[in-house]
Amino acid sequence: MNPIPFGSLRTGLLSCALLLTTIVGYASSHREAPLISQDPLADNTDVYAFKSPDDPNMITIIANYIPFESPEGGPNFYNFGTNVRYEIHIKNRADTPGDDITYRFTFYQVNEDPTTFFNIRLGKQNLKTTYKCEKSMDGGKTFTAIVSNGVVPPNNIGPRSIEGAAGLNTTYDALMQKSIMTATTGEKIFAGPVDDPFFVDLAGAFDVGNFRPEGNAVNAPKDALNRFNVHTIALKIPVNMLQKDGKTVDQAANILDGNYVIGVWASASRQMIETIYDGGDMGGDGKFVQVSRLGMPLTNEAVIPIGMKDRWNATSPYGGADLQFAKYFTNPELALYMDDSKFGGAVPSLNALRIQTMALGAFDFRNGKPGLYGLKGNSALDGTALAEAAFGGILLPDAQSPRAVDLLPIFYTGVPNLPPYQLATGKSGNPLAAGKPFINNFLPTLGDMLRLNMAVPATPRNDPKFSHLGLISAAVLGLTDPAYNTDTKVQFIPNMDGFPNGRRLEDDVTTIELQAVSGAVLAAVGLWYDDFKPGTTTSPVTPQLVSVLGFTAGPTMNDTGFTSSFPYMAKPWRGFDYPQKDRF
């Protein structure tokens, strides 16, 4: 019998999945596409990349998998898949075809006590998990093992299983600390269950955009991930190991040095053929095929339409492959619900968010409108990122792609420290003039990944100006705070290290991205909202801008606190203490 071609098999599976799956999660890649919703062990839920708050010379990269892990989910508790290839991909050069650094994780399980149905008993674990971590520095051609016998802590089942003499007779904190490995190349690595650090009002958001802002006294938002766990792969890596020329932070020209930008994304892959052997053992054959990926949060959930979600998950961000999805960024669906000439009245919870239709009396950024395209080829663009000699071909592609100028670079290239991508501070009303620098994470690969400038210092978590609004908050400070808005010199503004310059655990990415779709970034660089009248309005901080900045998508922080040391995430919840009914 001839084998069924994998492409045909995948198409058939997709058709079945589309018939069977009618609800797709909105959370930051939790069950975000029809096929991956049926394969939770390979579902990449979130990616984070940030300057380690306890060490300016280190970067922390986190890739989380397995959404909605119920802590009381025994007897078969959630765990990494033994037939899944988990990878963290890093770019530090735009002129190479693929990864510049790859970390690959393979997990193994052994049953220490086959005589019991308990997961843990008398110091032994049923399905104890270990892993191998391999590293590639040549685009994935060759890999070298840097951790050969990594330890995954067990699930936090309950007090008898962990602390009791009938179990492991220890504490869960001790198990986590014991599981932090030091690679032969120097990285710190942790793999295991943790509290899911993401927060979102999933029930509200996916009820046709029925967001419930924080503080809603009538119908309070609910964190759908409250007291759910996730499995994490966390790495703490020296900056010089990630910087393309091996330089340390101290060697950076300034805090926005473009030579310190990295792009990060994560994936999960399975072999083309899954085999079930006699006795129920499962194995795989054939080459590995990518089934899940994630770089920027919410891309596949809130930007890519449902009919393209499985294709997006299977696509590499390299070689221009992501350009097939660019139209969903240059004219995003969400923008239609912030436009009264389209469907703005259909989603009342987004009433605070409206897109510029007459910025500076001239520029319309609603879907299908020209945006800044009327300036294309104009000498006024000389010296800016929009000039034809620079990146005008990408940022001003045509007269119907208005958000190519702001949303597309955030997701596909990063943002350069060039006009117009500087704060309106010092521009004297001309958005194309040089202004106050506040971001440079430019890495023009034309693919979706989380970009981080490693030269930017971390904002201390106890700083009174630390904000879950990330770079949006830095922009506000740079526009309004006398400590930062008196000149156009490069200086550190709190939260310059926040999303979308990397992503910290605390960043409220749902709110930030909705504010960005509503034109917050355009306003920050001087393309003000419609209620600003040039020559008349005394302050750009108009009621419409205040409305956008005051919007929240629901919960603005995690359900539990983060820790001050690696891996920074809280230990996993245990179902013995927190039954399902107490989640909300």
Short mmCIF file of N, CA and C in Angstrom, two decimals, residues 8 55 105 120 152 165 216 278 291 298 379 381 403 407 434 484 521 568 571:
data_model
loop_
_atom_site.label_atom_id
_atom_site.label_comp_id
_atom_site.label_asym_id
_atom_site.label_seq_id
_atom_site.Cartn_x
_atom_site.Cartn_y
_atom_site.Cartn_z
N SER A 8 -1.33 15.76 1.95
CA SER A 8 -2.73 15.40 1.83
C SER A 8 -3.33 15.06 3.18
N ASP A 55 20.52 41.23 37.04
CA ASP A 55 21.87 41.19 36.47
C ASP A 55 21.87 41.87 35.11
N PHE A 105 15.37 21.18 22.79
CA PHE A 105 15.11 20.39 23.99
C PHE A 105 14.37 19.12 23.62
N ILE A 120 3.55 10.11 42.70
CA ILE A 120 4.70 10.14 43.60
C ILE A 120 4.38 9.28 44.82
N VAL A 152 13.58 17.78 35.38
CA VAL A 152 12.31 18.50 35.40
C VAL A 152 11.63 18.20 36.74
N ALA A 165 6.50 12.46 54.33
CA ALA A 165 7.41 11.31 54.35
C ALA A 165 6.97 10.23 53.38
N ASN A 216 -14.14 47.72 36.39
CA ASN A 216 -15.55 47.70 36.01
C ASN A 216 -16.37 47.19 37.20
N ASP A 278 2.57 -2.27 20.00
CA ASP A 278 1.92 -3.18 20.92
C ASP A 278 2.23 -2.77 22.35
N VAL A 291 4.73 22.40 14.09
CA VAL A 291 3.28 22.43 14.28
C VAL A 291 2.82 23.63 15.10
N LEU A 298 -0.06 37.33 20.55
CA LEU A 298 -1.36 37.62 19.96
C LEU A 298 -1.38 37.68 18.44
N SER A 379 10.54 64.94 -0.89
CA SER A 379 11.84 65.23 -0.30
C SER A 379 11.76 65.41 1.21
N LEU A 381 10.73 63.38 3.18
CA LEU A 381 11.04 62.09 3.79
C LEU A 381 12.54 61.80 3.81
N ARG A 403 -1.37 50.96 7.88
CA ARG A 403 -0.67 50.55 9.10
C ARG A 403 0.66 49.86 8.82
N LEU A 407 2.24 49.39 12.54
CA LEU A 407 2.06 48.03 13.04
C LEU A 407 2.99 47.02 12.39
N ALA A 434 13.55 65.07 13.65
CA ALA A 434 14.19 64.28 14.70
C ALA A 434 13.55 64.63 16.04
N TYR A 484 12.37 63.99 31.35
CA TYR A 484 12.74 63.34 30.09
C TYR A 484 12.36 64.14 28.85
N VAL A 521 0.90 54.55 18.92
CA VAL A 521 2.28 54.77 18.48
C VAL A 521 2.35 55.95 17.51
N TYR A 568 12.18 33.43 37.78
CA TYR A 568 11.31 34.59 37.98
C TYR A 568 9.82 34.27 38.07
N LYS A 571 6.07 29.44 41.50
CA LYS A 571 5.94 27.99 41.47
C LYS A 571 4.51 27.60 41.07
#
